[in-house]
PDB file of C-alpha atoms in Angstrom:
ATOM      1  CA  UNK A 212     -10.830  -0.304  -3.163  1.00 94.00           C
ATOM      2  CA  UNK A 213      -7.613   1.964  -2.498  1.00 97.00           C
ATOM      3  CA  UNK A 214      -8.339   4.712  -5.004  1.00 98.00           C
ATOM      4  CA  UNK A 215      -4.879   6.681  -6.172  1.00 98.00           C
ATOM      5  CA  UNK A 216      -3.328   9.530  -7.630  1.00 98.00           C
ATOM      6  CA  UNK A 217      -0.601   9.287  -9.639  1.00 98.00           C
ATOM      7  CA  UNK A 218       1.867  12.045 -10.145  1.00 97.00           C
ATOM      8  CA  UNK A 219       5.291  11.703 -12.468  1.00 95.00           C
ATOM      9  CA  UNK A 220       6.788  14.457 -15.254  1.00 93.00           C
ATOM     10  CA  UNK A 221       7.355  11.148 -17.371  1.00 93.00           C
ATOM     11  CA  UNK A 222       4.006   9.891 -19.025  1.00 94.00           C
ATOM     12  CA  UNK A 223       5.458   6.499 -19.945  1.00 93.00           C
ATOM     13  CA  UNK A 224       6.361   6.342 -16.258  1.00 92.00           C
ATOM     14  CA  UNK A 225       2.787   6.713 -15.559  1.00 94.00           C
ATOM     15  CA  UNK A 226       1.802   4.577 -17.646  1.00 95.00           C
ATOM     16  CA  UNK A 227       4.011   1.882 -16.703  1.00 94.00           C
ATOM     17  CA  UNK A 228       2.650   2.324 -13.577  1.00 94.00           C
ATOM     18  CA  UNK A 229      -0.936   2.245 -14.219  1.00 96.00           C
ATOM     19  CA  UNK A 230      -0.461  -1.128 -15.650  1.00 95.00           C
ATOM     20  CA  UNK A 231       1.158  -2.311 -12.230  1.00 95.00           C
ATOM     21  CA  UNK A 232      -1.513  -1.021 -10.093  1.00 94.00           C
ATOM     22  CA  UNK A 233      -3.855  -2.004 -12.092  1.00 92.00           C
ATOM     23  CA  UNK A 234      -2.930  -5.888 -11.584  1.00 95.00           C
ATOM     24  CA  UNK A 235      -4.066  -5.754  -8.523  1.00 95.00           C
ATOM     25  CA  UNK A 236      -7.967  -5.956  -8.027  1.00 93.00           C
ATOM     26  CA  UNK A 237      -7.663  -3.522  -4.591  1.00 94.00           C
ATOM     27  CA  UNK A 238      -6.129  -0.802  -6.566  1.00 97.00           C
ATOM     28  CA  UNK A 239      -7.660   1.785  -8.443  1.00 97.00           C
ATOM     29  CA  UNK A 240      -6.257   5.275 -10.548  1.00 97.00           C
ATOM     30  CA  UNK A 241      -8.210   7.899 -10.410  1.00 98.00           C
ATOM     31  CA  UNK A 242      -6.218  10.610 -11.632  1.00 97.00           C
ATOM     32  CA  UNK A 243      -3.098  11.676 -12.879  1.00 98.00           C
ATOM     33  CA  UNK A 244      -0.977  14.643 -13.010  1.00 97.00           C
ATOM     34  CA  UNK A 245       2.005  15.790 -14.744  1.00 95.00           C
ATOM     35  CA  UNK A 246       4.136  17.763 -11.926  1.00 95.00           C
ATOM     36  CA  UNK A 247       3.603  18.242  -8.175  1.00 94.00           C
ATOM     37  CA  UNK A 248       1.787  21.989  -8.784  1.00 96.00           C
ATOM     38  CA  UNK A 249      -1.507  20.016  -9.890  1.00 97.00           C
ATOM     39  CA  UNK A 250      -1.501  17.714  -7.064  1.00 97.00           C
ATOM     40  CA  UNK A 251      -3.264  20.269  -4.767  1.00 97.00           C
ATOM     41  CA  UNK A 252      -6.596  20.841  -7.802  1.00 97.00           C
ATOM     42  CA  UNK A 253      -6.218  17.213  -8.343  1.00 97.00           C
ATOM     43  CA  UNK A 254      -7.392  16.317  -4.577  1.00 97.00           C
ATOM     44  CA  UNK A 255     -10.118  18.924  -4.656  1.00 96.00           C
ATOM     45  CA  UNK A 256     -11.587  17.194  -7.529  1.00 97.00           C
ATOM     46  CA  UNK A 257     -11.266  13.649  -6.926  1.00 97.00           C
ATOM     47  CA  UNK A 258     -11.569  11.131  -3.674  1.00 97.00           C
ATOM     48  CA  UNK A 259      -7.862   9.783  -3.243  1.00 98.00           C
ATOM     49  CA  UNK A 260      -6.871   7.170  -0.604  1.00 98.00           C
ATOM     50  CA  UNK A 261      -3.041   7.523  -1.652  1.00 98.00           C
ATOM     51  CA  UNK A 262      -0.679   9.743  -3.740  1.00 98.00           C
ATOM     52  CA  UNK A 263       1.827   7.636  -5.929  1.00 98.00           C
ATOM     53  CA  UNK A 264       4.420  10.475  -6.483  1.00 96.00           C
ATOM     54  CA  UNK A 265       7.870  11.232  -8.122  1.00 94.00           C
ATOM     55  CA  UNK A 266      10.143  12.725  -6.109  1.00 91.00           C
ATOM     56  CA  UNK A 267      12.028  15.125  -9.132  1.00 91.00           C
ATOM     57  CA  UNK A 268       9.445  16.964 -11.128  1.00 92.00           C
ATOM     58  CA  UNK A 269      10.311  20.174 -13.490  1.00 90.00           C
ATOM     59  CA  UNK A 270       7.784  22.362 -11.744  1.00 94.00           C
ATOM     60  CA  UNK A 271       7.400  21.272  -8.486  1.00 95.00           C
ATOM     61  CA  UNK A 272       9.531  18.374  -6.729  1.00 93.00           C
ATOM     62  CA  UNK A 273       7.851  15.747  -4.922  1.00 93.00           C
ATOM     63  CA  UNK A 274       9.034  16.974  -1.584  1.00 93.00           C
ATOM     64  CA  UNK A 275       7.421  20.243  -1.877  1.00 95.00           C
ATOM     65  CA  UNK A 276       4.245  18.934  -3.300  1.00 96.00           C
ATOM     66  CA  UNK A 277       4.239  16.099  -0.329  1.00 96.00           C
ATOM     67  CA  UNK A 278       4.319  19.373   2.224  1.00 95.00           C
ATOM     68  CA  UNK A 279       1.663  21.042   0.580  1.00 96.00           C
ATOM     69  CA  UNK A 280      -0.688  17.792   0.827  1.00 97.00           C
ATOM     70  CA  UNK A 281       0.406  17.106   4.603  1.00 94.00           C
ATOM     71  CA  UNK A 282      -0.187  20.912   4.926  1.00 94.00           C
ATOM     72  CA  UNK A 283      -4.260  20.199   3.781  1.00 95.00           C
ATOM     73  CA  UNK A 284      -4.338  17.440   5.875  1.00 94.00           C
ATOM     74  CA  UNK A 285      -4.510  15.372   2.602  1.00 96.00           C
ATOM     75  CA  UNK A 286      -4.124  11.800   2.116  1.00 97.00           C
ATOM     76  CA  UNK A 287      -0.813   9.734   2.353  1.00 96.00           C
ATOM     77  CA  UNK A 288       2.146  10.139  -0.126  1.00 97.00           C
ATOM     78  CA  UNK A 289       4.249   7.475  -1.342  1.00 97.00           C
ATOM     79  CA  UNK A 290       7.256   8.849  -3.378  1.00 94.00           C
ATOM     80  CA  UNK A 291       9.242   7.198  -6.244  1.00 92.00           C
ATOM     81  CA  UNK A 292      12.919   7.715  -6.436  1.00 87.00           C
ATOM     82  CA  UNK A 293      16.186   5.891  -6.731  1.00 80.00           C
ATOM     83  CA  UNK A 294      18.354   4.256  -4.953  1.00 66.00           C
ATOM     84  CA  UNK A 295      20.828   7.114  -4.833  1.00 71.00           C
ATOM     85  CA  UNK A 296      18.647   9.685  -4.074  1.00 78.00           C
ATOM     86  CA  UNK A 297      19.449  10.632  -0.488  1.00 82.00           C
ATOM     87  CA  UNK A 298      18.890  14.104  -0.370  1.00 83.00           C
ATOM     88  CA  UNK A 299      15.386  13.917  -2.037  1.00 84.00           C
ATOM     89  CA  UNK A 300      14.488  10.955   0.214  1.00 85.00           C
ATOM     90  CA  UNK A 301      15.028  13.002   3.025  1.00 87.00           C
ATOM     91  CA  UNK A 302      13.061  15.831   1.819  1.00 88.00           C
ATOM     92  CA  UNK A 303      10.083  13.709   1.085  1.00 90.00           C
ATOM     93  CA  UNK A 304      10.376  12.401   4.255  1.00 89.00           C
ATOM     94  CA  UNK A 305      11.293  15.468   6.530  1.00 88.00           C
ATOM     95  CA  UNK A 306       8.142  16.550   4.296  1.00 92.00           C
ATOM     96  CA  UNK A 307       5.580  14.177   5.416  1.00 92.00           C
ATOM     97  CA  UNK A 308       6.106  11.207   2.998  1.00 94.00           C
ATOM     98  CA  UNK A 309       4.441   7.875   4.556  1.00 94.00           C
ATOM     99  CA  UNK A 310       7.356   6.400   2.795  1.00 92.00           C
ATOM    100  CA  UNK A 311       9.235   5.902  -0.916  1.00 91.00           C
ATOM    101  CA  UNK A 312       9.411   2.797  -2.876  1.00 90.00           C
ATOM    102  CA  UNK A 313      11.968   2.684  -5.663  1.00 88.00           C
ATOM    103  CA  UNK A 314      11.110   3.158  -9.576  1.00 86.00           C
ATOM    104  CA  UNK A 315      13.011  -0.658  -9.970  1.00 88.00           C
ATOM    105  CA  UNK A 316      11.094  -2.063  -7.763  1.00 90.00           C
ATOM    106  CA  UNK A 317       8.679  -5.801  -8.624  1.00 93.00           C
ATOM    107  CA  UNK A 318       5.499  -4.455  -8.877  1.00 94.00           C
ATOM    108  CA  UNK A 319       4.479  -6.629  -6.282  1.00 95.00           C
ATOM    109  CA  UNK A 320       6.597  -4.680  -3.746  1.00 93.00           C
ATOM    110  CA  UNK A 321       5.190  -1.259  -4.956  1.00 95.00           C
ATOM    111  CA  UNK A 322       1.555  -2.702  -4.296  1.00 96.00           C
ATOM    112  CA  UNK A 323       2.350  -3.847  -0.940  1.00 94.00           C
ATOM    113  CA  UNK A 324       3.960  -0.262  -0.200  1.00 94.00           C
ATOM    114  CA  UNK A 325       0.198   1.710  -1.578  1.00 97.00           C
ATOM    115  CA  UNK A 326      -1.633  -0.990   0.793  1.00 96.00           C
ATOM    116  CA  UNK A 327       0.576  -0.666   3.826  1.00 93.00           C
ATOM    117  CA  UNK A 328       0.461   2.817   3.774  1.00 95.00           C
ATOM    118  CA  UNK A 329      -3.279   3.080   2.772  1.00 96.00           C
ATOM    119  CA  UNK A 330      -3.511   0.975   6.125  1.00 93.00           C
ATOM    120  CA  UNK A 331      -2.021   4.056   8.093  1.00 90.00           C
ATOM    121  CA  UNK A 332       1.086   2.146   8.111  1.00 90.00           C
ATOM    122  CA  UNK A 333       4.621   3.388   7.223  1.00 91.00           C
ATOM    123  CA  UNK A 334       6.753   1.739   3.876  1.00 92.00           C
ATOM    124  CA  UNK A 335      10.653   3.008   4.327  1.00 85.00           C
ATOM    125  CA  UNK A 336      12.781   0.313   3.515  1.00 74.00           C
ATOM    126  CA  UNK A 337      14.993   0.208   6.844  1.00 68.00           C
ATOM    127  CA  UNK A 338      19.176   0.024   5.324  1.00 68.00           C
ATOM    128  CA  UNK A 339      18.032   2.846   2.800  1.00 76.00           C
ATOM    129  CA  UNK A 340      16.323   4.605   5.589  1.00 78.00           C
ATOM    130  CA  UNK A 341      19.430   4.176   7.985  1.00 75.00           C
ATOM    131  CA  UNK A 342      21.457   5.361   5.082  1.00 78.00           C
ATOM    132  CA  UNK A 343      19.875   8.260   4.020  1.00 78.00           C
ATOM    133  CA  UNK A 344      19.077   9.731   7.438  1.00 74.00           C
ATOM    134  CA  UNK A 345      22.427   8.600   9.272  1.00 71.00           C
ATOM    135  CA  UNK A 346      24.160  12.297   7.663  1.00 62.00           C
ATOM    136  CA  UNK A 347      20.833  14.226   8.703  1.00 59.00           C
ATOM    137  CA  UNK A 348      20.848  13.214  12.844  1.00 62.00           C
ATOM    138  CA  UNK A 349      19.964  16.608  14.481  1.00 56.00           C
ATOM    139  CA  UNK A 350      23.034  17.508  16.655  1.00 50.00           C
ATOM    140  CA  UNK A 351      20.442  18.321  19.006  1.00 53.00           C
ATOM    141  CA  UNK A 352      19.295  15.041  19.880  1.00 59.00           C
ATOM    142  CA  UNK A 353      16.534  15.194  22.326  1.00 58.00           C
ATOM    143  CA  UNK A 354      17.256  16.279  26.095  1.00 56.00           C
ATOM    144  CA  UNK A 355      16.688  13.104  28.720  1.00 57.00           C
ATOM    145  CA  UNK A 356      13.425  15.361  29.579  1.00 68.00           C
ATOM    146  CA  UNK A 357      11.689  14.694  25.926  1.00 78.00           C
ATOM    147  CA  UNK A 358      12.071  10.738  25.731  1.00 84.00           C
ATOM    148  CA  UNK A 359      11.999  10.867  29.628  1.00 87.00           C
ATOM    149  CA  UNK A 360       8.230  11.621  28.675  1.00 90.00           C
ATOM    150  CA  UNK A 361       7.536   7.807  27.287  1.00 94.00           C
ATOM    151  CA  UNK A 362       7.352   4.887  29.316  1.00 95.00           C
ATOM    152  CA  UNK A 363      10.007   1.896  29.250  1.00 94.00           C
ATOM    153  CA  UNK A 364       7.814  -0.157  27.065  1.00 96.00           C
ATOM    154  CA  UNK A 365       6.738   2.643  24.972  1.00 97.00           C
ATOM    155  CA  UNK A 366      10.552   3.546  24.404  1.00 95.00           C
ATOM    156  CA  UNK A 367      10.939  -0.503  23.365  1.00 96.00           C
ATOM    157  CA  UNK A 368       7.884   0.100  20.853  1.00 97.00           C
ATOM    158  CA  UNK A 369       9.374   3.484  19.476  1.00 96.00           C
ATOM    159  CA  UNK A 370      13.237   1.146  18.885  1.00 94.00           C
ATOM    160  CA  UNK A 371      11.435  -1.471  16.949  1.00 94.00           C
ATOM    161  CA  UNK A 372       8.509   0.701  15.209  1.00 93.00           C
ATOM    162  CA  UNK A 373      12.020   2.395  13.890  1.00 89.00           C
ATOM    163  CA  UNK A 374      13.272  -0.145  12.060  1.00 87.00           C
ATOM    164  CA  UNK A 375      10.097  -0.669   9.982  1.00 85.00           C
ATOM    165  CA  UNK A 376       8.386  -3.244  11.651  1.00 88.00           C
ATOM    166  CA  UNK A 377       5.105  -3.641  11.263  1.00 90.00           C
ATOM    167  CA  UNK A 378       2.098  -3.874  14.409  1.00 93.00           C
ATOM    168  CA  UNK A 379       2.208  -7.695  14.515  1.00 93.00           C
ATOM    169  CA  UNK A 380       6.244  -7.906  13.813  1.00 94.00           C
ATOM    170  CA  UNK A 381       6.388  -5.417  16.994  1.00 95.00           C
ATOM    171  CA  UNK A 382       3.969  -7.298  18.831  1.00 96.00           C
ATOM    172  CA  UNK A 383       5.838 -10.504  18.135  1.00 97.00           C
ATOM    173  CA  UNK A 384       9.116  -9.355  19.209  1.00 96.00           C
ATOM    174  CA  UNK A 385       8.049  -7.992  22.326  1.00 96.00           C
ATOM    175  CA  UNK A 386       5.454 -10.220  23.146  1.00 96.00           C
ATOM    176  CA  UNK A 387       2.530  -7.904  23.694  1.00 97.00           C
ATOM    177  CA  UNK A 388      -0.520  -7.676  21.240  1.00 96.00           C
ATOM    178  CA  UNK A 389      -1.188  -5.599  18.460  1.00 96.00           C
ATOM    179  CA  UNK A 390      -3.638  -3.126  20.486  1.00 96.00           C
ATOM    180  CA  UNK A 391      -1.178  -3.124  22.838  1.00 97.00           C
ATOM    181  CA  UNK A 392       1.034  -1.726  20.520  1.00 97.00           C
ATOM    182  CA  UNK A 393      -1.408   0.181  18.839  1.00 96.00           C
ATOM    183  CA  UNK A 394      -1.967   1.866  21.879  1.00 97.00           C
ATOM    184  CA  UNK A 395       1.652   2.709  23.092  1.00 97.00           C
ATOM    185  CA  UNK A 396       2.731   3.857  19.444  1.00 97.00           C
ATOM    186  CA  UNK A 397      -0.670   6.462  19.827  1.00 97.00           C
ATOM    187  CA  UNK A 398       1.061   7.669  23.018  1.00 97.00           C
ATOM    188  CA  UNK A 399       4.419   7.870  21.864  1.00 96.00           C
ATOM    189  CA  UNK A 400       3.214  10.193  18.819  1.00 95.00           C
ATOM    190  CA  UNK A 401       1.101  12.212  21.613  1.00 95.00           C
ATOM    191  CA  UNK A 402       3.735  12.723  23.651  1.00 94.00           C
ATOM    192  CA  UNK A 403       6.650  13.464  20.750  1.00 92.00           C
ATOM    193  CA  UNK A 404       4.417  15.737  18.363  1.00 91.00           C
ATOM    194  CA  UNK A 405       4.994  13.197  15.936  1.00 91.00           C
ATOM    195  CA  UNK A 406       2.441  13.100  13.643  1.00 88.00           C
ATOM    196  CA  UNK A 407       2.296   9.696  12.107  1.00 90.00           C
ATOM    197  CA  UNK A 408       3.955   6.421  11.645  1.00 92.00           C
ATOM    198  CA  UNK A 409       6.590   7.787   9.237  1.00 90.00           C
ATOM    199  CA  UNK A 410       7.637  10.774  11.623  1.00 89.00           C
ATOM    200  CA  UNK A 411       8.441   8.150  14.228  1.00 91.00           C
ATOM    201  CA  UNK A 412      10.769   6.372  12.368  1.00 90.00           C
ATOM    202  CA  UNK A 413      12.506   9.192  11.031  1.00 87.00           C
ATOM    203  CA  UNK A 414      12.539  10.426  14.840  1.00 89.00           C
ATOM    204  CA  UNK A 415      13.913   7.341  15.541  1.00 89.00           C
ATOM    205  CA  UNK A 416      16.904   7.400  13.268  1.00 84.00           C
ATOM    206  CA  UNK A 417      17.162  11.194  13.540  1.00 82.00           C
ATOM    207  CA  UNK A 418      18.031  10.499  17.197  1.00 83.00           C
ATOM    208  CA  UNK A 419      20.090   7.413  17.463  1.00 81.00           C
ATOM    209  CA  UNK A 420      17.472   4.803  19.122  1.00 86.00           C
ATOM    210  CA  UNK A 421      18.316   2.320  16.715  1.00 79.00           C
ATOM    211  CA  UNK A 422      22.026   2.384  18.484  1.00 65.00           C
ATOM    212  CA  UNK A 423      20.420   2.131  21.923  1.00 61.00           C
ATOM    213  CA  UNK A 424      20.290  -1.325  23.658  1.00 59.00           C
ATOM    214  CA  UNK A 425      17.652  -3.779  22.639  1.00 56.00           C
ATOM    215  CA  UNK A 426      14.663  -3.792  24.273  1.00 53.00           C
ATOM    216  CA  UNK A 427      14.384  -6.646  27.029  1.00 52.00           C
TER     217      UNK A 427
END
């Protein structure tokens, strides 16, 4: 059972998606809260597996809140937002976010997003991602030194980890299995200081490795 909190300013939002999560027999809410200030007492009081959270609240925004949870080494947040939302998106994500999903989502998609990234896995849908990201590239991209660090193959994993694939998509593409790839992603976030999944795909596009040559 992947128990949840949910945190939106809207209570018909929440509401609407309690009754989403709640067709699903793996999913379970535990809490709610009104605004990202009560996410901190909420996690204190309650086991959560994942935080379902807006990204604009009145109080405090999603972004923040999803710092102050990384910053407890809390579980992983999943923000809601829109399609436009670039700015926020980033924040979440330069924040810690395992990923967003958007409010118009199928509620199938949004339950696949809480189990991926219950799983430890990452949920940023890749042409938003691209999007959003493609104004916030740091001008100072890594020197050769930093990805001179990772191996060839781990460098291949890195590319194709950062456009969303999953373990078994990036073991099927580069013909290597999943511990394999299991093993060079927990290098590549060793040798980076990346902390999770999520970081290295935001490295990723942060850095241009998406325009770099396939891997062969």
């Amino acid at each position: 059972m992947i128990r949840l909190l949910l945190v939106d300013d809207q209570a018909l939002v929440r509401q609407g998606l309690r009754r989403v999560v709640e067709t699903s027999q793996h999913l379970e809410v535990m809490a709610e809260c009104d605004d990202g200030d009560q996410v901190l007492d909420a996690l204190q009081r309650h086991l959560i597996d994942v935080v379902v959270m807006d990204i604009r609240m009145k109080r405090m925004d999603g972004a923040t809140a999803t710092g102050e949870v990384r910053r407890v080494n809390g579980p992983p947040v999943l923000v809601l937002t829109t399609f436009d939302d670039d700015a926020t998106i980033a924040a979440a994500l330069h924040a810690g976010a395992a990923g967003f999903v958007l409010k118009d989502a199928p509620g199938e998609e949004i339950i696949r997003a809480i189990e991926r990234v219950a799983q430890g896995d990452a949920w940023l849908d890749p042409a938003v991602t691209a999007r959003v990201l493609a104004s916030y590239r740091r001008a100072d991209r890594p020197a050769p030194s930093d990805l001179e660090r990772l191996t060839p193959r781990e460098l291949d994993v890195l590319r194709v980890v950062g456009r969303g694939a999953t373990n078994a998509e990036v073991a099927d593409e580069l013909f290597i299995s999943q511990a394999t790839v299991k093993t060079h992603l927990s290098s590549v976030l060793t040798k980076l200081a990346l902390r999770d999944r999520a970081a290295a795909i935001v490295f990723a596009h942060e850095h241009a490795l998406l325009d770099s040559p396939p891997p062969s």
